[in-house]
Coordinates of C-alpha atoms in Angstrom, one line a residue:
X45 CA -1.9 -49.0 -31.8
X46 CA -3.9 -46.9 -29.8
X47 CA -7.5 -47.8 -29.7
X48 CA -10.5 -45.7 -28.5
X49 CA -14.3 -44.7 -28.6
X50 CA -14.9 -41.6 -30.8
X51 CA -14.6 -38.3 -28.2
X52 CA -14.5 -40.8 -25.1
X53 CA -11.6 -38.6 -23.6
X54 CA -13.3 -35.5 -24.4
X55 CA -16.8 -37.2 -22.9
X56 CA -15.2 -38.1 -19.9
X57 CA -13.0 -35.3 -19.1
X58 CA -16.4 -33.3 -19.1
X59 CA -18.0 -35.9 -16.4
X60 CA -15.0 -36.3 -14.5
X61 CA -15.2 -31.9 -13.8
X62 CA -18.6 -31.9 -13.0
X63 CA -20.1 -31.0 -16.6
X64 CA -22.7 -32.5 -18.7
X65 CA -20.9 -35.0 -21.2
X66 CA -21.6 -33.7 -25.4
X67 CA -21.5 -35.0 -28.2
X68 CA -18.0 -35.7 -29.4
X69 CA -15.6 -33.4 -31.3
X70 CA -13.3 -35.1 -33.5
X71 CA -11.5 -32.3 -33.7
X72 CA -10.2 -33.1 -30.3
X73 CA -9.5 -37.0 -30.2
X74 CA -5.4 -37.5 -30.6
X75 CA -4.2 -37.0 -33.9
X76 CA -2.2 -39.7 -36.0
X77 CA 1.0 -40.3 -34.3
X78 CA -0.2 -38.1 -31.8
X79 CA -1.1 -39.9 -28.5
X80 CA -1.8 -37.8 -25.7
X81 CA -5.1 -37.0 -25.2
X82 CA -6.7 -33.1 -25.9
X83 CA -8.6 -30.9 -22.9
X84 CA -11.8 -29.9 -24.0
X85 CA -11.6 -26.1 -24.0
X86 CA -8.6 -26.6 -26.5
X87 CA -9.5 -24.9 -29.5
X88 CA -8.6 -22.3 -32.0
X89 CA -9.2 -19.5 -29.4
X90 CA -6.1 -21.0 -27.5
X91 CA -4.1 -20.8 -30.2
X92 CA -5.2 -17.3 -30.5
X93 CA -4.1 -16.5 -27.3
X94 CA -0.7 -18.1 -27.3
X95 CA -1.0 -21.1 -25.5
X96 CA 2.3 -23.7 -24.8
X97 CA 1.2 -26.7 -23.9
X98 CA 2.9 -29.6 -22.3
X99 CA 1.8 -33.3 -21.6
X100 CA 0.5 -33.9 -18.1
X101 CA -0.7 -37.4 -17.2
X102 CA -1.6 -38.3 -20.5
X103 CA -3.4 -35.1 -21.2
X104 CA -1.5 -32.1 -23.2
X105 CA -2.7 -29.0 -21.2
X106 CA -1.8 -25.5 -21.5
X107 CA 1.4 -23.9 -19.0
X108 CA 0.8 -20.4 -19.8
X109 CA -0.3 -18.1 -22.5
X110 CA 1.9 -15.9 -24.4
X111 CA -0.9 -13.3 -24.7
X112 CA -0.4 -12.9 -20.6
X113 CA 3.0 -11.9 -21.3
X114 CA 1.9 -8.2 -20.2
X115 CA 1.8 -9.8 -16.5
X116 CA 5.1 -10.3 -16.2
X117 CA 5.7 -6.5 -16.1
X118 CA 2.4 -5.5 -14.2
X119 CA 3.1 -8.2 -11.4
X120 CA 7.8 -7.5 -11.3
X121 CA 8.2 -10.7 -12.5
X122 CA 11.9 -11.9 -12.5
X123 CA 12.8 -14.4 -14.9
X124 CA 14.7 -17.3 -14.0
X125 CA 18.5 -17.3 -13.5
X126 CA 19.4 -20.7 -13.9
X127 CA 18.2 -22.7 -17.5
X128 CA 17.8 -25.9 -15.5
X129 CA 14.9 -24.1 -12.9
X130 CA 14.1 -22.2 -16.5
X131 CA 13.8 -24.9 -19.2
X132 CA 9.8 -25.8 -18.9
X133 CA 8.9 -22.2 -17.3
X134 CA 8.2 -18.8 -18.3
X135 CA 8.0 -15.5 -15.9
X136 CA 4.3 -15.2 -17.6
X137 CA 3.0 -18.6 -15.0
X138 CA 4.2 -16.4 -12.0
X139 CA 2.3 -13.5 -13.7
X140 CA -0.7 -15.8 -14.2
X141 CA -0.8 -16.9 -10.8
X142 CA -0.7 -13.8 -9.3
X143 CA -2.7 -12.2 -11.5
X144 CA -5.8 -14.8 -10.2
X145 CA -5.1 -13.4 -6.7
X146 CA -6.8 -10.3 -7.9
X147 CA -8.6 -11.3 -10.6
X148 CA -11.0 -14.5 -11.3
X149 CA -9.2 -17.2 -13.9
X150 CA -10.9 -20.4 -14.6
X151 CA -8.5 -23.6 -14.3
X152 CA -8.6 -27.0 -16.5
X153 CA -9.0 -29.9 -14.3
X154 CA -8.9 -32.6 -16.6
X155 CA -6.2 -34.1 -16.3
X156 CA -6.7 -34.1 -12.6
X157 CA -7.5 -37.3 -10.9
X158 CA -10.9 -37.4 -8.9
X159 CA -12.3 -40.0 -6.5
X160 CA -14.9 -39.5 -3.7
X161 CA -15.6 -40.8 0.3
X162 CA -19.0 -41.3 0.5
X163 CA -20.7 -43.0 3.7
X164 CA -21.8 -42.1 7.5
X165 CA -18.1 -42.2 8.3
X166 CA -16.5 -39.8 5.6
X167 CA -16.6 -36.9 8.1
X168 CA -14.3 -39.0 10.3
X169 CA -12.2 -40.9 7.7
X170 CA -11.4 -37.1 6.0
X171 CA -10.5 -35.9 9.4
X172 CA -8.1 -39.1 10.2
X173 CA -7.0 -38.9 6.9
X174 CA -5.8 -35.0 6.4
X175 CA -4.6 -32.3 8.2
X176 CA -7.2 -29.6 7.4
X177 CA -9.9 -29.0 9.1
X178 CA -12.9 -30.9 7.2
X179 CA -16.0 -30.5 9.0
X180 CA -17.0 -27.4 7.0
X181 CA -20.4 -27.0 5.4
X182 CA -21.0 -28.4 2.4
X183 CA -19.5 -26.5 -0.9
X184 CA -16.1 -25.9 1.2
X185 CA -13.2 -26.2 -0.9
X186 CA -9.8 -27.5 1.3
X187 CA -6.4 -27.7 0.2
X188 CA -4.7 -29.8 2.6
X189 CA -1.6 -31.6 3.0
X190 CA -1.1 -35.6 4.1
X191 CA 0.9 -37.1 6.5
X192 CA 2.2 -40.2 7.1
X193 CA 1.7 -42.2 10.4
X194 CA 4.9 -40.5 11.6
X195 CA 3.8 -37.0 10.8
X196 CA 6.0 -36.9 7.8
X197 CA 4.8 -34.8 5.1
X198 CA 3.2 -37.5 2.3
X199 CA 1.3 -35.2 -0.3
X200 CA -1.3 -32.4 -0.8
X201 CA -4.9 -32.2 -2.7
X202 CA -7.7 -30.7 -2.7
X203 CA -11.3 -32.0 -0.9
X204 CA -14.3 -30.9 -1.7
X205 CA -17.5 -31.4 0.2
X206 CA -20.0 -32.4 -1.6
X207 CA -22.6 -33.3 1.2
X208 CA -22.6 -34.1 5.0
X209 CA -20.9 -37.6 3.9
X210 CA -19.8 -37.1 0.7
X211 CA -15.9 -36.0 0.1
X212 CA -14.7 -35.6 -3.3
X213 CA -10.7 -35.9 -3.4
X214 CA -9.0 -33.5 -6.6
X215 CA -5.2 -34.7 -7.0
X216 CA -2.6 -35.0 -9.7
X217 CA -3.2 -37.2 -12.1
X218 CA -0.4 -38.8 -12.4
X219 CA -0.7 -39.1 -8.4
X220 CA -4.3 -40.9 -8.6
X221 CA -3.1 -44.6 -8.0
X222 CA -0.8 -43.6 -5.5
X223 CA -3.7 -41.4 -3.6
X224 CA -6.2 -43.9 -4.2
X225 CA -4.5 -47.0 -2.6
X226 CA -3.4 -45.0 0.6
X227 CA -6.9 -43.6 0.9
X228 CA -8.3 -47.5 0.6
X229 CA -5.6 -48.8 2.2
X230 CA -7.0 -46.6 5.3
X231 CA -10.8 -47.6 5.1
X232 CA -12.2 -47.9 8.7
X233 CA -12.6 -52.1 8.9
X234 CA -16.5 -50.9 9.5
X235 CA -16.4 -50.1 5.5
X236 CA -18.8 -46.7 6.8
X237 CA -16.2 -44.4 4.5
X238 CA -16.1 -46.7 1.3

C-alpha cells in the first residue's frame, strides 16, 4: 500500500522547479489503484485541450495535446511509417517541438531530476565534468553532453547557473541516481565542489 503525506508530490514538484510550495490539492494526489504521481498544472484545462499522458519516472505527464493537432499540417509533419517507431508517438510532438522554435511554450519539469554543485570549485568541477562551455554568467542555461574518461559519449542534461559557484544539474528522472553517483563519484578530493 502506497503511503504518503496529503499533496507532498504536488508540494514538492513545486519546490523542486523553483516555485513556492501551496497548499495541497487533493484533487491531484494518486487516485485509488492509481499510483503514479499527478504534475501540478494537470487539471481540467488539460483535459480540455486533449492531453495523452504517459508515465515518466513515477510521474504521469502529458506527450502531446490533441488540440495541437493543427501543427502537424502548419509545420509538413510526416507521420511515422513503421508502428514500432509509431506506437507511443504522434506527428503532433514534432509539431509541438517545432512550433516552440517560433513561438514560446512553457515545459513541465517535474518529473525531472534536479541536484546542484555548490562551492569555490563548481566552476572547475562543471568544466571537468561536461563538455560545454560553463563559465557563463550567471542565468546561462547549457545543454551539454557527458563523456566518459575515454571520450565516449555517457549522457546529456541541462546546467544552470545559478551563481559564480553554484551549478544546478536538470536530468531525466529516471536518470537521477545514475547522474548523481557519477557526479559524486568525481568530487575533487578537496570536497571544494560538494
Amino acid at each position: 500500500e502506497q503511503k504518503h503525506a496529503p499533496g507532498a508530490r504536488v508540494a514538492c514538484g513545486q519546490l523542486l522547479v523553483g516555485g513556492v510550495a501551496q497548499e495541497p490539492d487533493p484533487a491531484l494526489e494518486p487516485r485509488p489503484g492509481h499510483p503514479l504521481g499527478q504534475v501540478p498544472v494537470r487539471a481540467p484545462r488539460q483535459q480540455e485541450l486533449g492531453a495523452v499522458f504517459f508515465e515518466a519516472a513515477g510521474w504521469e505527464r502529458p506527450q502531446w495535446y490533441a488540440s495541437n493537432g493543427g501543427l502537424v499540417e502548419e509545420y509538413g509533419v510526416e507521420g511515422r511509417e513503421h508502428e514500432w517507431d509509431a506506437r507511443w508517438w504522434s506527428p503532433i510532438i514534432d509539431g509541438e517541438h517545432l512550433a516552440m522554435r517560433d513561438r514560446v511554450a512553457m515545459i513541465d519539469l517535474t518529473a525531472f531530476a534536479l541536484f546542484d554543485v555548490i562551492g569555490p570549485g563548481a566552476l572547475d568541477f562543471m568544466q571537468r565534468m561536461t563538455v560545454s562551455q560553463m563559465d557563463r554568467p550567471p542565468g546561462r542555461i547549457m545543454y551539454t553532453p557527458v563523456l566518459t574518461p575515454n571520450g565516449g559519449f555517457r549522457s546529456d542534461l541541462t546546467v544552470v547557473r545559478l551563481g559564480d559557484d553554484h551549478f544546478r544539474i536538470i536530468t531525466g528522472g529516471a536518470d537521477r541516481p545514475r547522474e548523481h553517483k557519477w557526479f559524486t563519484d568525481h568530487l575533487p578530493a578537496d570536497r571544494s565542489a560538494p
